[in-house]
Coordinates of C-alpha atoms in Angstrom, one line a residue:
M59 CA 36.2 12.3 -10.1
T60 CA 32.9 10.7 -9.4
D61 CA 30.4 8.5 -11.8
S62 CA 27.6 11.2 -10.5
E63 CA 30.6 13.9 -11.4
A64 CA 31.2 12.7 -14.6
R65 CA 27.5 12.1 -15.5
R66 CA 26.5 15.7 -14.6
A67 CA 29.4 17.5 -15.8
G68 CA 28.6 15.5 -19.5
T69 CA 25.8 17.6 -19.4
A70 CA 28.3 21.0 -19.8
G71 CA 29.2 20.0 -23.0
P72 CA 31.9 18.5 -25.5
E73 CA 35.2 18.8 -23.2
A74 CA 33.3 17.5 -20.2
S75 CA 32.3 14.6 -22.0
E76 CA 35.0 13.3 -23.4
A77 CA 36.7 13.7 -19.8
S78 CA 33.7 12.3 -18.2
E79 CA 34.4 9.3 -20.6
A80 CA 38.3 9.0 -20.6
S81 CA 37.6 8.7 -16.6
E82 CA 35.4 6.2 -16.9
V83 CA 37.3 4.1 -19.6
S84 CA 40.7 3.6 -17.5
E85 CA 38.8 2.0 -14.2
V86 CA 38.7 -1.4 -14.5
A87 CA 35.3 -3.7 -15.0
T88 CA 35.3 -7.0 -13.0
P89 CA 34.2 -9.7 -15.0
D90 CA 30.7 -9.1 -14.2
T91 CA 30.5 -5.9 -14.7
V92 CA 29.7 -3.6 -17.9
A93 CA 31.7 -1.5 -17.6
P94 CA 30.6 2.4 -19.9
G95 CA 32.5 1.3 -23.5
P96 CA 33.8 4.5 -25.2
V97 CA 31.8 5.9 -28.0
A98 CA 33.3 6.0 -31.1
S99 CA 34.7 9.3 -32.9
G100 CA 31.3 11.4 -34.5
A101 CA 29.2 8.3 -33.1
T102 CA 27.5 10.5 -30.1
P103 CA 25.6 13.6 -32.3
A104 CA 26.1 17.1 -30.3
L105 CA 23.5 18.5 -28.3
T106 CA 21.2 21.2 -29.3
P107 CA 19.6 24.0 -27.3
Q108 CA 16.7 21.7 -27.5
V109 CA 18.7 19.5 -25.7
L110 CA 20.2 21.1 -23.5
E111 CA 18.4 22.7 -22.3
I112 CA 16.1 19.3 -21.3
A113 CA 19.4 18.1 -19.8
S114 CA 20.6 20.9 -18.1
E115 CA 16.8 20.6 -16.5
Y116 CA 17.9 17.4 -14.6
A117 CA 21.7 18.0 -14.0
F118 CA 20.7 17.9 -9.9
P119 CA 23.9 19.3 -7.9
G120 CA 21.7 17.2 -4.6
S121 CA 21.7 13.2 -4.4
A122 CA 18.9 12.1 -7.2
L123 CA 18.0 8.2 -8.8
D124 CA 19.9 7.8 -12.1
L125 CA 17.2 7.0 -14.4
G126 CA 18.9 6.3 -17.7
A127 CA 19.9 9.1 -21.1
L128 CA 17.7 11.4 -22.6
L129 CA 16.1 10.1 -26.0
W130 CA 15.9 12.1 -28.7
D131 CA 15.2 12.2 -32.7
G132 CA 15.3 8.7 -31.9
R133 CA 18.6 8.6 -30.8
C134 CA 19.8 7.9 -26.9
L135 CA 22.3 10.4 -25.7
P136 CA 24.3 9.2 -22.8
D137 CA 25.3 13.0 -22.6
A138 CA 21.5 13.2 -21.2
Q139 CA 21.4 11.7 -18.4
I140 CA 18.2 11.6 -16.8
R141 CA 17.2 12.0 -12.9
I142 CA 15.0 11.7 -9.9
P143 CA 16.0 14.5 -6.9
L144 CA 16.1 12.0 -3.8
G145 CA 14.6 14.6 -1.7
M146 CA 11.2 14.3 -4.2
L147 CA 10.9 10.8 -3.6
N148 CA 7.9 11.9 -0.6
R149 CA 6.5 14.3 -3.2
H150 CA 4.8 10.6 -4.9
G151 CA 4.9 9.7 -8.7
L152 CA 2.8 7.6 -11.3
V153 CA 4.4 4.4 -13.4
A154 CA 1.8 3.9 -16.2
G155 CA 1.7 2.6 -19.5
A156 CA 0.8 -1.0 -21.2
T157 CA 1.3 -4.4 -20.2
G158 CA 5.3 -5.4 -21.2
T159 CA 6.3 -2.1 -21.2
G160 CA 8.7 -2.4 -18.4
K161 CA 7.1 -1.2 -15.5
T162 CA 8.0 -4.1 -13.5
K163 CA 11.8 -3.6 -14.0
T164 CA 11.3 0.2 -13.7
L165 CA 9.9 -0.3 -10.0
Q166 CA 13.0 -2.6 -9.5
L167 CA 15.8 0.1 -10.8
V168 CA 14.3 2.8 -8.7
A169 CA 13.7 0.0 -5.3
E170 CA 17.5 -0.8 -5.8
Q171 CA 19.0 2.8 -6.1
L172 CA 16.9 3.8 -2.9
S173 CA 18.0 1.0 -1.3
A174 CA 21.8 1.7 -1.4
Q175 CA 21.2 5.4 -0.5
G176 CA 18.7 3.9 3.1
V177 CA 15.5 4.7 2.0
P178 CA 14.0 1.8 2.6
V179 CA 10.8 0.6 0.1
F180 CA 8.1 -1.6 -0.2
L181 CA 6.7 -3.3 -3.1
A182 CA 3.3 -5.0 -3.6
D183 CA 4.3 -7.6 -5.7
V184 CA 1.6 -8.7 -7.5
K185 CA 3.3 -11.2 -10.4
G186 CA 5.6 -13.3 -8.4
D187 CA 8.4 -11.7 -10.3
V188 CA 9.7 -8.8 -7.7
S189 CA 11.7 -11.5 -5.0
G190 CA 14.6 -11.7 -8.0
I191 CA 15.6 -7.8 -6.1
S192 CA 17.1 -10.1 -3.7
A193 CA 19.7 -11.5 -5.7
P194 CA 21.8 -10.3 -8.5
G195 CA 21.2 -9.3 -11.6
Q196 CA 22.8 -11.9 -14.4
V197 CA 25.0 -10.5 -17.3
N198 CA 24.1 -11.3 -21.1
D199 CA 23.8 -9.1 -24.1
K200 CA 20.6 -7.5 -23.4
V201 CA 22.5 -5.9 -20.4
R202 CA 25.6 -5.2 -21.8
A203 CA 24.1 -3.5 -24.8
R204 CA 21.2 -1.6 -22.4
A205 CA 24.5 0.1 -20.1
S206 CA 26.9 1.0 -23.3
E207 CA 23.8 3.0 -24.9
V208 CA 22.9 4.7 -21.4
R209 CA 26.5 5.0 -20.3
Q210 CA 25.7 2.9 -17.2
E211 CA 28.0 0.8 -15.0
W212 CA 26.4 -2.4 -14.7
T213 CA 27.3 -4.5 -10.9
P214 CA 25.4 -7.3 -9.8
A215 CA 24.1 -6.7 -6.8
G216 CA 21.2 -8.0 -4.6
F217 CA 19.1 -5.8 -1.8
P218 CA 18.2 -6.6 1.9
C219 CA 14.7 -7.8 1.7
E220 CA 12.1 -9.1 3.8
F221 CA 9.0 -11.3 2.3
Y222 CA 5.7 -10.9 3.4
A223 CA 2.5 -12.8 2.5
L224 CA -1.0 -12.0 3.6
G225 CA -2.5 -14.2 6.2
G226 CA 0.9 -16.4 5.1
M227 CA -1.3 -17.6 1.9
G228 CA 2.1 -18.3 -0.6
H229 CA 6.2 -17.1 0.7
G230 CA 6.3 -15.0 3.6
I231 CA 5.6 -13.9 6.6
P232 CA 2.2 -13.6 7.3
V233 CA 0.9 -10.2 7.6
R234 CA -2.2 -9.9 9.4
A235 CA -4.8 -7.3 10.5
T236 CA -7.7 -7.2 13.6
V237 CA -10.8 -6.5 12.2
T238 CA -11.4 -3.8 14.9
S239 CA -8.5 -2.3 13.5
F240 CA -9.0 -2.7 9.8
G241 CA -12.4 -0.2 10.0
P242 CA -15.4 -0.4 8.8
V243 CA -14.5 1.7 6.1
L244 CA -11.8 -0.6 4.8
L245 CA -14.4 -3.3 5.5
S246 CA -17.0 -2.3 3.6
K247 CA -15.6 -2.1 0.7
V248 CA -13.4 -5.7 0.9
L249 CA -17.2 -6.5 1.6
R250 CA -19.2 -4.3 -1.7
L251 CA -21.2 -2.8 0.7
N252 CA -23.5 0.1 -0.2
Q253 CA -23.2 3.4 1.8
T254 CA -25.7 2.9 3.8
Q255 CA -24.6 -1.1 4.8
E256 CA -21.4 0.6 5.2
Q257 CA -22.9 2.9 7.9
S258 CA -24.2 0.3 9.4
L259 CA -21.0 -1.5 10.1
G260 CA -19.3 1.9 11.2
L261 CA -22.5 2.0 13.8
I262 CA -21.4 -2.2 14.8
F263 CA -17.6 -0.6 15.4
H264 CA -18.8 1.9 17.0
Y265 CA -20.8 -0.1 19.6
A266 CA -17.7 -2.8 19.6
D267 CA -15.5 -0.4 20.8
Q268 CA -17.4 1.3 23.4
K269 CA -17.9 -2.4 24.9
G270 CA -14.6 -3.3 24.4
L271 CA -15.6 -5.9 22.6
E272 CA -12.2 -6.7 20.7
L273 CA -12.5 -7.7 17.0
V274 CA -10.0 -9.7 16.7
D275 CA -11.5 -12.1 13.1
L276 CA -14.1 -12.4 11.7
K277 CA -16.1 -14.5 13.7
D278 CA -15.8 -11.8 17.2
L279 CA -17.6 -9.2 13.9
R280 CA -20.0 -12.0 13.4
A281 CA -20.9 -12.6 16.9
V282 CA -21.5 -8.8 17.6
V283 CA -23.7 -8.4 14.6
T284 CA -26.2 -11.6 15.7
F285 CA -26.2 -10.3 19.5
L286 CA -27.4 -6.9 18.4
T287 CA -29.7 -8.1 15.9
S288 CA -31.0 -10.4 19.3
D289 CA -33.8 -10.1 21.2
E290 CA -31.4 -8.7 24.1
G291 CA -29.4 -6.7 22.3
R292 CA -31.5 -4.9 19.6
S293 CA -32.1 -2.2 22.6
E294 CA -28.6 -1.4 22.8
L295 CA -28.8 0.5 19.9
K296 CA -32.0 1.5 19.7
G297 CA -30.8 5.1 20.7
I298 CA -28.3 5.8 18.6
G299 CA -29.8 4.4 15.8
G300 CA -30.3 0.4 15.9
L301 CA -29.5 -1.8 13.4
S302 CA -32.3 -3.2 10.5
T303 CA -32.4 -6.8 10.1
A304 CA -32.5 -7.1 6.6
T305 CA -28.8 -4.8 7.1
A306 CA -27.4 -7.3 9.2
G307 CA -28.8 -10.2 7.4
V308 CA -26.6 -8.5 4.0
I309 CA -23.2 -8.1 6.9
L310 CA -23.4 -11.3 7.7
R311 CA -23.8 -13.3 4.3
S312 CA -21.4 -11.0 2.8
L313 CA -19.0 -12.2 5.9
T314 CA -20.2 -15.7 4.9
A315 CA -19.0 -15.3 1.7
F316 CA -15.8 -13.8 2.6
E317 CA -15.2 -16.4 4.4
A318 CA -15.7 -18.9 1.9
Q319 CA -13.4 -17.5 -0.1
G320 CA -10.3 -18.6 2.5
M321 CA -10.3 -14.6 3.3
S322 CA -9.8 -15.7 7.5
P323 CA -6.5 -16.2 8.1
F324 CA -5.8 -12.2 7.2
F325 CA -7.8 -11.2 10.1
G326 CA -6.4 -12.0 13.1
E327 CA -3.6 -11.4 15.3
P328 CA -0.3 -11.2 16.3
E329 CA -1.0 -8.6 14.0
F330 CA 1.4 -7.1 11.6
D331 CA 3.3 -3.6 12.7
T332 CA 3.9 -0.9 10.3
N333 CA 6.7 0.0 11.7
E334 CA 8.2 -2.8 10.2
L335 CA 8.6 -1.6 7.0
L336 CA 11.2 1.4 7.9
K337 CA 14.3 -0.7 8.8
V338 CA 17.5 0.1 7.6
A339 CA 20.0 -3.1 7.6
A340 CA 23.2 -3.3 9.4
D341 CA 25.0 -1.8 6.1
G342 CA 23.3 0.9 5.7
R343 CA 20.8 0.2 3.0
G344 CA 17.0 0.2 3.1
T345 CA 15.2 -3.0 3.5
V346 CA 13.1 -3.8 0.4
S347 CA 9.9 -5.1 1.4
V348 CA 8.3 -7.8 -0.8
L349 CA 4.7 -8.4 -0.3
E350 CA 4.3 -11.5 -2.0
L351 CA 0.6 -11.5 -3.3
P352 CA 1.1 -14.2 -6.6
A353 CA -1.5 -16.9 -4.2
V354 CA -4.4 -14.1 -4.1
Q355 CA -4.6 -13.1 -7.6
D356 CA -7.7 -13.8 -8.0
K357 CA -8.8 -11.7 -4.8
P358 CA -7.6 -8.0 -5.7
Q359 CA -10.3 -5.6 -4.6
L360 CA -8.5 -8.1 -0.8
F361 CA -5.0 -6.9 -1.3
S362 CA -5.7 -3.7 -2.6
T363 CA -8.2 -2.6 -0.2
F364 CA -4.7 -4.3 2.5
L365 CA -2.7 -2.3 0.7
M366 CA -4.2 0.6 2.1
W367 CA -4.9 -0.2 5.3
L368 CA -0.8 -0.3 5.3
L369 CA -1.4 3.0 4.6
A370 CA -3.0 4.3 7.1
D371 CA -2.2 2.8 9.6
L372 CA 1.5 4.6 8.7
F373 CA -0.3 7.6 8.6
H374 CA -2.2 8.1 11.9
D375 CA 1.5 6.8 13.6
L376 CA 4.0 8.8 12.0
P377 CA 4.7 11.9 13.4
E378 CA 4.8 15.7 10.9
V379 CA 9.1 15.4 10.1
G380 CA 8.2 18.2 6.7
D381 CA 10.8 18.2 3.5
L382 CA 13.7 15.7 4.4
D383 CA 16.9 15.0 2.3
K384 CA 15.5 11.9 2.1
P385 CA 12.2 9.6 2.1
K386 CA 11.9 8.2 5.6
L387 CA 9.8 5.6 3.1
V388 CA 8.9 4.5 -0.6
F389 CA 5.4 2.4 -1.5
F390 CA 5.3 1.5 -4.5
F391 CA 0.9 0.6 -4.8
D392 CA 0.8 -1.9 -7.7
E393 CA -2.2 -2.4 -9.8
A394 CA -3.7 0.8 -8.7
H395 CA -6.8 0.4 -10.5
L396 CA -8.0 -1.8 -8.2
L397 CA -8.0 0.4 -5.6
F398 CA -10.7 2.7 -7.6
D399 CA -13.2 0.1 -9.1
D400 CA -16.5 0.8 -7.9
A401 CA -14.8 3.0 -5.1
S402 CA -17.5 5.5 -2.9
R403 CA -16.5 9.1 -2.6
A404 CA -15.7 9.2 0.8
F405 CA -13.1 6.7 0.1
L406 CA -12.3 8.2 -2.4
D407 CA -11.9 11.7 -0.6
S408 CA -9.9 9.5 2.5
I409 CA -7.2 8.2 -0.5
T410 CA -6.9 11.5 -2.0
Q411 CA -6.6 13.5 2.0
T412 CA -4.1 10.3 2.7
V413 CA -1.8 10.9 -0.3
R414 CA -2.2 14.6 0.3
L415 CA -1.3 14.4 4.2
I416 CA 1.8 11.3 4.3
R417 CA 4.3 13.2 2.5
S418 CA 4.7 15.3 5.4
K419 CA 5.3 12.7 7.3
G420 CA 8.3 10.6 5.1
V421 CA 6.8 8.8 2.7
G422 CA 6.2 8.8 -1.0
I423 CA 3.4 6.7 -2.6
F424 CA 4.2 5.9 -6.5
F425 CA 0.7 4.5 -8.0
V426 CA 1.1 2.1 -10.6
T427 CA -1.5 0.7 -13.3
Q428 CA -1.8 1.2 -17.0
T429 CA -2.7 4.8 -17.5
P430 CA -3.3 8.2 -15.6
K431 CA -7.0 7.8 -16.0
D432 CA -7.0 4.8 -13.6
V433 CA -6.2 6.8 -11.1
P434 CA -9.3 9.7 -10.0
A435 CA -7.9 13.2 -11.1
D436 CA -7.7 14.9 -7.2
V437 CA -5.4 11.6 -5.9
L438 CA -3.2 12.4 -9.2
A439 CA -2.9 15.9 -9.1
Q440 CA -0.8 14.8 -6.1
L441 CA 1.3 13.0 -8.0
G442 CA 4.7 15.1 -8.7
N443 CA 7.0 12.7 -10.7
R444 CA 5.4 10.7 -14.0
V445 CA 7.1 7.6 -15.5
Q446 CA 4.8 6.3 -18.8
H447 CA 6.1 3.7 -20.7
A448 CA 4.3 2.9 -23.7
L449 CA 0.8 2.7 -25.1
R450 CA -1.6 1.1 -27.2
A451 CA -3.8 2.9 -30.0
F452 CA -5.5 -0.1 -31.5
T453 CA -9.1 0.5 -30.6
P454 CA -10.9 3.9 -30.2
D455 CA -10.6 3.4 -26.5
D456 CA -7.2 2.7 -26.8
Q457 CA -6.7 6.5 -28.5
K458 CA -9.6 8.0 -26.4
A459 CA -7.2 7.1 -23.7
L460 CA -3.8 7.9 -25.5
K461 CA -5.2 11.5 -25.9
A462 CA -6.4 11.9 -22.2
T463 CA -2.4 10.5 -21.0
V464 CA -1.1 13.5 -23.2
K465 CA -3.0 15.8 -22.0
T466 CA -1.9 15.1 -18.4
F467 CA 1.9 15.8 -19.8
P468 CA 3.4 19.1 -19.6
D469 CA 4.0 20.9 -22.6
S470 CA 6.7 19.7 -24.7
P471 CA 8.7 19.6 -27.8
Y472 CA 7.4 15.7 -28.5
D473 CA 4.5 15.3 -30.4
L474 CA 3.3 13.0 -27.4
E475 CA 1.4 11.2 -29.4
E476 CA 3.6 9.3 -31.8
V477 CA 6.4 9.2 -28.9
L478 CA 4.1 7.2 -26.2
T479 CA 3.1 4.5 -29.6
A480 CA 6.5 4.1 -30.5
L481 CA 8.8 3.6 -27.5
G482 CA 10.0 0.2 -27.0
T483 CA 10.2 -2.0 -23.8
G484 CA 12.4 -0.1 -20.7
E485 CA 11.4 3.5 -22.9
A486 CA 9.8 5.6 -21.0
V487 CA 8.8 9.5 -21.3
V488 CA 9.5 10.7 -17.7
T489 CA 8.8 14.2 -15.9
V490 CA 9.9 15.2 -12.1
L491 CA 10.0 17.6 -9.6
S492 CA 13.1 19.6 -9.4
E493 CA 14.7 20.7 -5.9
K494 CA 12.8 23.8 -5.6
G495 CA 9.8 22.0 -6.5
A496 CA 8.9 22.4 -9.8
P497 CA 8.2 20.5 -13.4
T498 CA 10.8 19.0 -14.8
P499 CA 10.3 19.2 -19.1
V500 CA 8.9 16.2 -20.4
A501 CA 11.8 14.1 -21.4
A502 CA 11.4 10.3 -23.3
T503 CA 14.4 8.3 -21.9
R504 CA 15.7 4.5 -22.2
L505 CA 16.0 3.6 -18.7
R506 CA 18.6 1.4 -17.0
A507 CA 18.7 -1.7 -16.4
P508 CA 18.3 -3.6 -12.8
E509 CA 21.1 -4.9 -11.3
S510 CA 19.4 -7.6 -9.2
L511 CA 17.7 -10.4 -11.0
M512 CA 15.1 -9.3 -13.2
G513 CA 13.3 -12.6 -12.2
P514 CA 11.4 -14.6 -9.3
V515 CA 14.2 -16.5 -6.9
D516 CA 13.6 -20.2 -6.7
P517 CA 10.5 -20.7 -4.2
A518 CA 13.2 -22.9 -2.1
V519 CA 15.5 -19.7 -1.4
L520 CA 12.6 -17.5 -0.6
D521 CA 11.3 -19.9 2.0
R522 CA 14.6 -20.1 3.5
A523 CA 14.9 -16.4 3.7
V524 CA 11.6 -16.3 5.7
E525 CA 12.7 -19.1 7.8
Q526 CA 15.8 -17.3 8.3
S527 CA 14.7 -14.0 9.0
P528 CA 14.1 -12.6 12.8
L529 CA 10.4 -11.6 12.5
H530 CA 9.5 -15.4 11.4
A531 CA 9.0 -16.0 15.1
R532 CA 7.1 -12.6 16.1
Y533 CA 4.2 -13.2 13.6
A534 CA 4.5 -16.8 11.9
L535 CA 1.9 -18.3 14.3
A536 CA -1.1 -17.2 14.7
V537 CA -3.3 -16.9 18.0
D538 CA -6.5 -17.0 18.9
R539 CA -6.7 -14.7 22.7
E540 CA -10.1 -14.3 24.0
S541 CA -12.0 -11.6 22.1
A542 CA -15.4 -10.6 21.3
Y543 CA -17.1 -13.8 20.3
E544 CA -15.9 -15.7 23.5
K545 CA -17.2 -13.1 26.0
L546 CA -20.0 -12.9 23.9
R547 CA -20.5 -16.8 24.8
A548 CA -19.6 -16.0 28.3
A549 CA -22.3 -14.0 28.2
D550 CA -24.8 -16.2 26.6
A551 CA -24.1 -18.7 29.0
D552 CA -23.7 -16.6 32.5
A553 CA -27.7 -15.6 31.6
D554 CA -28.1 -18.8 31.0
A555 CA -27.5 -19.5 34.2
D556 CA -29.1 -16.4 35.5
A557 CA -32.6 -17.2 34.0
D558 CA -32.6 -20.6 36.0
A559 CA -31.4 -18.8 38.9
A560 CA -34.9 -16.2 38.8
R561 CA -37.0 -19.1 38.0
E562 CA -35.6 -20.8 40.9
A563 CA -36.5 -17.5 43.6
G564 CA -40.3 -16.8 41.4
A565 CA -41.5 -20.6 42.9
K566 CA -40.7 -19.0 46.5
P567 CA -43.7 -16.4 47.9
G568 CA -42.5 -13.3 48.6
K569 CA -42.0 -11.8 51.8
G570 CA -45.4 -9.5 52.9
A571 CA -47.7 -7.9 50.8
G572 CA -45.7 -5.3 49.9
G573 CA -42.3 -6.8 48.8
G574 CA -45.2 -8.7 46.5
R575 CA -46.5 -5.7 45.3
A576 CA -43.4 -4.1 44.3
R577 CA -42.5 -7.0 42.6
K578 CA -45.1 -7.1 40.8
A579 CA -44.8 -3.7 39.3
E580 CA -41.7 -3.8 38.2
E581 CA -42.5 -6.3 36.6
E582 CA -45.9 -5.0 34.6
D583 CA -43.3 -2.0 33.7
P584 CA -40.0 -2.0 33.7
S585 CA -38.4 0.6 31.9
V586 CA -36.0 0.3 28.6
V587 CA -33.2 0.7 30.9
Q588 CA -34.1 -1.6 33.3
Q589 CA -34.7 -4.0 31.0
V590 CA -31.4 -3.2 29.0
M591 CA -29.2 -2.7 32.8
G592 CA -31.3 -5.5 33.8
S593 CA -30.7 -8.2 31.4
G594 CA -28.1 -11.0 32.1
V595 CA -26.0 -10.3 29.2
F596 CA -25.4 -6.3 29.7
K597 CA -24.7 -7.6 33.7
S598 CA -22.0 -10.1 32.1
L599 CA -20.4 -7.9 29.5
A600 CA -20.3 -5.7 32.6
R601 CA -18.3 -8.3 34.8
S602 CA -16.0 -9.8 31.9
L603 CA -15.5 -5.7 30.3
G604 CA -14.5 -3.9 34.1
T605 CA -12.9 -1.0 33.2
Q606 CA -12.7 -1.4 29.1
I607 CA -16.6 -0.1 29.2
G608 CA -16.9 3.4 27.9
R609 CA -13.1 3.6 26.2
E610 CA -14.2 4.0 22.3
I611 CA -11.1 3.5 20.3
T612 CA -10.4 6.6 18.2
R613 CA -10.4 5.9 14.8
S614 CA -8.8 7.9 11.8
V615 CA -10.4 8.6 8.3
F616 CA -10.9 5.1 7.3
G617 CA -11.9 4.1 10.2
T618 CA -8.6 2.1 11.3
A619 CA -8.3 2.2 14.9
R620 CA -5.2 4.3 16.5
R621 CA -2.7 2.2 18.2
R622 CA -0.3 3.4 20.9
R623 CA 3.0 1.2 20.4

């Protein structure tokens, strides 16, 4: 009998429980393995009908992740195991709770089991304490006690990891995006632009896309904005609304302030290929991609928006696959409230659409935050799995948030207001989707202990892992190729040369009166089209861009560029 079969048998009754215990106790534990010990006679209370009903709803026959054991009337009941079906992880979820209640360890526990079942995982490591998932855990009294309480066979294990850092700031392989790929909607949020300014930025991107002006980094964007507000460039947008000098000034000032905060390294090439997040290690375990964010903790809106870019890129690149036996990727979005702070209605609608539709592409998203109120209702409605850690109720606002959280759960035999304030560290209220897609009953749960290191690995070890990664050679060195900035500078130089040539030609007398009158008429009344087509800048761009003119980049709901791979 396997460990998972014994756990399922344990929900069937006392006889099955005794058989399970005998099988588990007979196993020989290694020095670093904590085997579930025997339960003394009379120590495990009989399961009441209510408990049996709850436990039966979590006894899934297929592949599942083990979360922990049921808590009932202040007792931990190891015969009632709480699990989540592997195939339901793409129905998204929420991990919430006050600071210090164990949310990070819950992420680690779930990520470990996903990796072990061959599912790649993405973790945003905001505090810098998730890197330990790459190293085996250390047994101690707390781990022994928890393993015994929840009947867990705990074995130390590290998992295959890749470490990334935004723009290379911090320990990790640099993750960059081009400005063109990032798009106007997400960039507007990072720059804190209002709706009018966001629409103007979208117009700038539209122009750059049409003209083949690649916006690779921030200096490219600044060059295009400056050109479109110049005497020669202003007429280029006149037919589609134009760009006011005041709005352009706001955008340029926002870009300058953004760069002054050291944000330039995030935009550039080589651009990160999000398909790297879908890799499986040689031993069949899913790779855990850890985005190290401690170096940018003071730029929360940037990293939350950058995570949205990763999701948006995956969304429009992955094919439709429907419901799978296991997800292609599970994405944990830490500090999720930062994504929704000060977000426009259009931005929230785009997030909702992405969350709703990316499920059919095999990707599950778990938002991690303090209370469900941090997540908009339309997004919250898409989250089928819930792990709610303890909440505090010290102030009237806390009490109001507690009551609102309780209302988001299905009807339950628990007094959830009392339970949620009494949960200890590593305990949570759980409800998930069954294999039939129906929500399971609410279950207060004592969670299992992660088997990997519950803390950060040494920075030197982390750096060594990064340098030894095959991805390091591909992404480590930034590349600055010819793009909009260089093309516009070359166009200016050509325009100056054309102007000098025109002045020299104008000094020579024309041949014949007819030619002079025609030349005079053109000088007196040139059309707008003639002005634009005849400008030195436009002619230079036409020469340098060739077949790229008129080829506009197709963009997604977030304005991110669709790339062909």
